[in-house]
Amino acid sequence: MSKPNRARYRLSEVRQQFTDAVGGDVVEFETDNGDVLTFPHPLFTDAEWDAKVDGAATAHDKAVAILGEEQYEKYQAAGHSDNDIALLMMAVQQDMQGQIKKRPTRS
């Protein structure tokens, strides 16, 4: 039953609004040597990715979990530290919080 004067949420529209607000469901970044790497946006990760990242015990393990082995090798070859991924994740989180505040809540 709908409530008077209230719009109903449509899940597909809500997801699309969040996807648009944060710039997509993938985070893309460039290493200092020009490689473009990606990982899933934290809003749109699956349970397997979450478990790997959350279960990582060290900064190295977390960076590998976030990027995957192949991308991690490129990342490391560019001279970046494992802690740079933590900084990148913090930047993504801060940007996400700012962008979500701007999205419309109902259609």
PDB file of C-alpha atoms in Angstrom:
ATOM      1  CA  MET A   1       0.000   0.000   0.000  1.00  0.00           C
ATOM      2  CA  SER A   2       1.406   3.398  -0.902  1.00  0.00           C
ATOM      3  CA  LYS A   3       1.354   6.312   1.476  1.00  0.00           C
ATOM      4  CA  PRO A   4      -0.356   9.589   0.550  1.00  0.00           C
ATOM      5  CA  ASN A   5       1.989  12.249  -0.844  1.00  0.00           C
ATOM      6  CA  ARG A   6       5.013   9.925  -0.863  1.00  0.00           C
ATOM      7  CA  ALA A   7       6.772   8.509  -3.859  1.00  0.00           C
ATOM      8  CA  ARG A   8       7.654   4.846  -3.991  1.00  0.00           C
ATOM      9  CA  TYR A   9      11.289   3.856  -4.411  1.00  0.00           C
ATOM     10  CA  ARG A  10      12.171   1.797  -7.460  1.00  0.00           C
ATOM     11  CA  LEU A  11      15.300  -0.209  -6.736  1.00  0.00           C
ATOM     12  CA  SER A  12      16.641  -0.038 -10.280  1.00  0.00           C
ATOM     13  CA  GLU A  13      16.262   3.757 -10.239  1.00  0.00           C
ATOM     14  CA  VAL A  14      17.884   4.059  -6.808  1.00  0.00           C
ATOM     15  CA  ARG A  15      20.864   2.004  -7.955  1.00  0.00           C
ATOM     16  CA  GLN A  16      21.161   4.074 -11.138  1.00  0.00           C
ATOM     17  CA  GLN A  17      21.005   7.317  -9.137  1.00  0.00           C
ATOM     18  CA  PHE A  18      23.858   6.126  -6.918  1.00  0.00           C
ATOM     19  CA  THR A  19      25.844   4.886  -9.912  1.00  0.00           C
ATOM     20  CA  ASP A  20      25.445   8.254 -11.612  1.00  0.00           C
ATOM     21  CA  ALA A  21      26.211  10.164  -8.395  1.00  0.00           C
ATOM     22  CA  VAL A  22      29.549   8.429  -7.823  1.00  0.00           C
ATOM     23  CA  GLY A  23      30.579   8.302 -11.477  1.00  0.00           C
ATOM     24  CA  GLY A  24      30.058   4.608 -12.197  1.00  0.00           C
ATOM     25  CA  ASP A  25      30.395   1.211 -10.607  1.00  0.00           C
ATOM     26  CA  VAL A  26      34.151   1.005 -11.227  1.00  0.00           C
ATOM     27  CA  VAL A  27      36.948   3.171  -9.821  1.00  0.00           C
ATOM     28  CA  GLU A  28      39.606   4.004 -12.391  1.00  0.00           C
ATOM     29  CA  PHE A  29      42.990   5.463 -11.499  1.00  0.00           C
ATOM     30  CA  GLU A  30      46.321   6.087 -13.179  1.00  0.00           C
ATOM     31  CA  THR A  31      49.721   5.045 -11.862  1.00  0.00           C
ATOM     32  CA  ASP A  32      52.729   7.337 -12.097  1.00  0.00           C
ATOM     33  CA  ASN A  33      53.955   5.456 -15.169  1.00  0.00           C
ATOM     34  CA  GLY A  34      50.643   5.877 -17.019  1.00  0.00           C
ATOM     35  CA  ASP A  35      48.946   2.501 -16.468  1.00  0.00           C
ATOM     36  CA  VAL A  36      45.203   2.811 -15.923  1.00  0.00           C
ATOM     37  CA  LEU A  37      43.946   0.353 -13.298  1.00  0.00           C
ATOM     38  CA  THR A  38      40.479  -0.333 -11.946  1.00  0.00           C
ATOM     39  CA  PHE A  39      38.635  -1.925  -9.056  1.00  0.00           C
ATOM     40  CA  PRO A  40      34.943  -2.143  -8.161  1.00  0.00           C
ATOM     41  CA  HIS A  41      33.460   0.943  -6.553  1.00  0.00           C
ATOM     42  CA  PRO A  42      32.913   0.164  -2.842  1.00  0.00           C
ATOM     43  CA  LEU A  43      29.155   0.754  -3.226  1.00  0.00           C
ATOM     44  CA  PHE A  44      28.884  -1.961  -5.849  1.00  0.00           C
ATOM     45  CA  THR A  45      31.154  -4.771  -4.702  1.00  0.00           C
ATOM     46  CA  ASP A  46      30.077  -8.386  -4.401  1.00  0.00           C
ATOM     47  CA  ALA A  47      30.339 -10.611  -1.332  1.00  0.00           C
ATOM     48  CA  GLU A  48      33.459 -12.396  -2.609  1.00  0.00           C
ATOM     49  CA  TRP A  49      35.393  -9.154  -3.177  1.00  0.00           C
ATOM     50  CA  ASP A  50      34.257  -7.812   0.205  1.00  0.00           C
ATOM     51  CA  ALA A  51      35.381 -10.982   1.987  1.00  0.00           C
ATOM     52  CA  LYS A  52      38.833 -10.848   0.372  1.00  0.00           C
ATOM     53  CA  VAL A  53      39.357  -7.184   1.205  1.00  0.00           C
ATOM     54  CA  ASP A  54      37.892  -7.396   4.710  1.00  0.00           C
ATOM     55  CA  GLY A  55      39.875 -10.561   5.451  1.00  0.00           C
ATOM     56  CA  ALA A  56      43.212  -9.064   4.389  1.00  0.00           C
ATOM     57  CA  ALA A  57      45.563  -8.888   7.368  1.00  0.00           C
ATOM     58  CA  THR A  58      48.223  -6.502   6.031  1.00  0.00           C
ATOM     59  CA  ALA A  59      48.386  -3.458   3.764  1.00  0.00           C
ATOM     60  CA  HIS A  60      50.012  -5.675   1.126  1.00  0.00           C
ATOM     61  CA  ASP A  61      47.264  -8.295   1.345  1.00  0.00           C
ATOM     62  CA  LYS A  62      44.583  -5.592   1.172  1.00  0.00           C
ATOM     63  CA  ALA A  63      46.179  -3.972  -1.900  1.00  0.00           C
ATOM     64  CA  VAL A  64      46.323  -7.351  -3.660  1.00  0.00           C
ATOM     65  CA  ALA A  65      42.703  -8.080  -2.684  1.00  0.00           C
ATOM     66  CA  ILE A  66      41.540  -4.719  -4.024  1.00  0.00           C
ATOM     67  CA  LEU A  67      43.484  -4.813  -7.290  1.00  0.00           C
ATOM     68  CA  GLY A  68      43.903  -8.512  -8.002  1.00  0.00           C
ATOM     69  CA  GLU A  69      47.280 -10.156  -8.697  1.00  0.00           C
ATOM     70  CA  GLU A  70      47.748  -8.968 -12.291  1.00  0.00           C
ATOM     71  CA  GLN A  71      46.929  -5.322 -11.649  1.00  0.00           C
ATOM     72  CA  TYR A  72      48.888  -5.367  -8.399  1.00  0.00           C
ATOM     73  CA  GLU A  73      52.034  -6.304 -10.317  1.00  0.00           C
ATOM     74  CA  LYS A  74      51.582  -3.271 -12.603  1.00  0.00           C
ATOM     75  CA  TYR A  75      50.847  -1.088  -9.592  1.00  0.00           C
ATOM     76  CA  GLN A  76      53.972  -2.251  -7.782  1.00  0.00           C
ATOM     77  CA  ALA A  77      56.115  -1.942 -10.921  1.00  0.00           C
ATOM     78  CA  ALA A  78      55.076   1.721 -11.100  1.00  0.00           C
ATOM     79  CA  GLY A  79      56.712   2.204  -7.707  1.00  0.00           C
ATOM     80  CA  HIS A  80      53.607   2.693  -5.582  1.00  0.00           C
ATOM     81  CA  SER A  81      53.416   1.523  -1.985  1.00  0.00           C
ATOM     82  CA  ASP A  82      50.695  -0.652  -0.534  1.00  0.00           C
ATOM     83  CA  ASN A  83      49.634   2.287   1.634  1.00  0.00           C
ATOM     84  CA  ASP A  84      48.865   4.354  -1.477  1.00  0.00           C
ATOM     85  CA  ILE A  85      45.885   2.066  -2.080  1.00  0.00           C
ATOM     86  CA  ALA A  86      44.607   2.894   1.414  1.00  0.00           C
ATOM     87  CA  LEU A  87      44.891   6.594   0.575  1.00  0.00           C
ATOM     88  CA  LEU A  88      43.075   6.040  -2.717  1.00  0.00           C
ATOM     89  CA  MET A  89      40.278   4.168  -0.943  1.00  0.00           C
ATOM     90  CA  MET A  90      39.940   7.053   1.538  1.00  0.00           C
ATOM     91  CA  ALA A  91      39.694   9.522  -1.349  1.00  0.00           C
ATOM     92  CA  VAL A  92      37.017   7.391  -3.025  1.00  0.00           C
ATOM     93  CA  GLN A  93      35.057   7.194   0.251  1.00  0.00           C
ATOM     94  CA  GLN A  94      35.225  10.971   0.771  1.00  0.00           C
ATOM     95  CA  ASP A  95      34.166  11.684  -2.812  1.00  0.00           C
ATOM     96  CA  MET A  96      31.345   9.172  -2.481  1.00  0.00           C
ATOM     97  CA  GLN A  97      30.002  10.811   0.676  1.00  0.00           C
ATOM     98  CA  GLY A  98      29.998  14.216  -0.974  1.00  0.00           C
ATOM     99  CA  GLN A  99      28.311  13.003  -4.153  1.00  0.00           C
ATOM    100  CA  ILE A 100      25.626  10.929  -2.450  1.00  0.00           C
ATOM    101  CA  LYS A 101      24.360  13.968  -0.546  1.00  0.00           C
ATOM    102  CA  LYS A 102      23.541  15.580  -3.903  1.00  0.00           C
ATOM    103  CA  ARG A 103      21.497  12.753  -5.425  1.00  0.00           C
ATOM    104  CA  PRO A 104      17.686  12.904  -5.548  1.00  0.00           C
ATOM    105  CA  THR A 105      16.102  10.445  -3.132  1.00  0.00           C
ATOM    106  CA  ARG A 106      12.824   9.699  -4.853  1.00  0.00           C
ATOM    107  CA  SER A 107      11.487   9.685  -8.379  1.00  0.00           C
TER     108      SER A 107
END
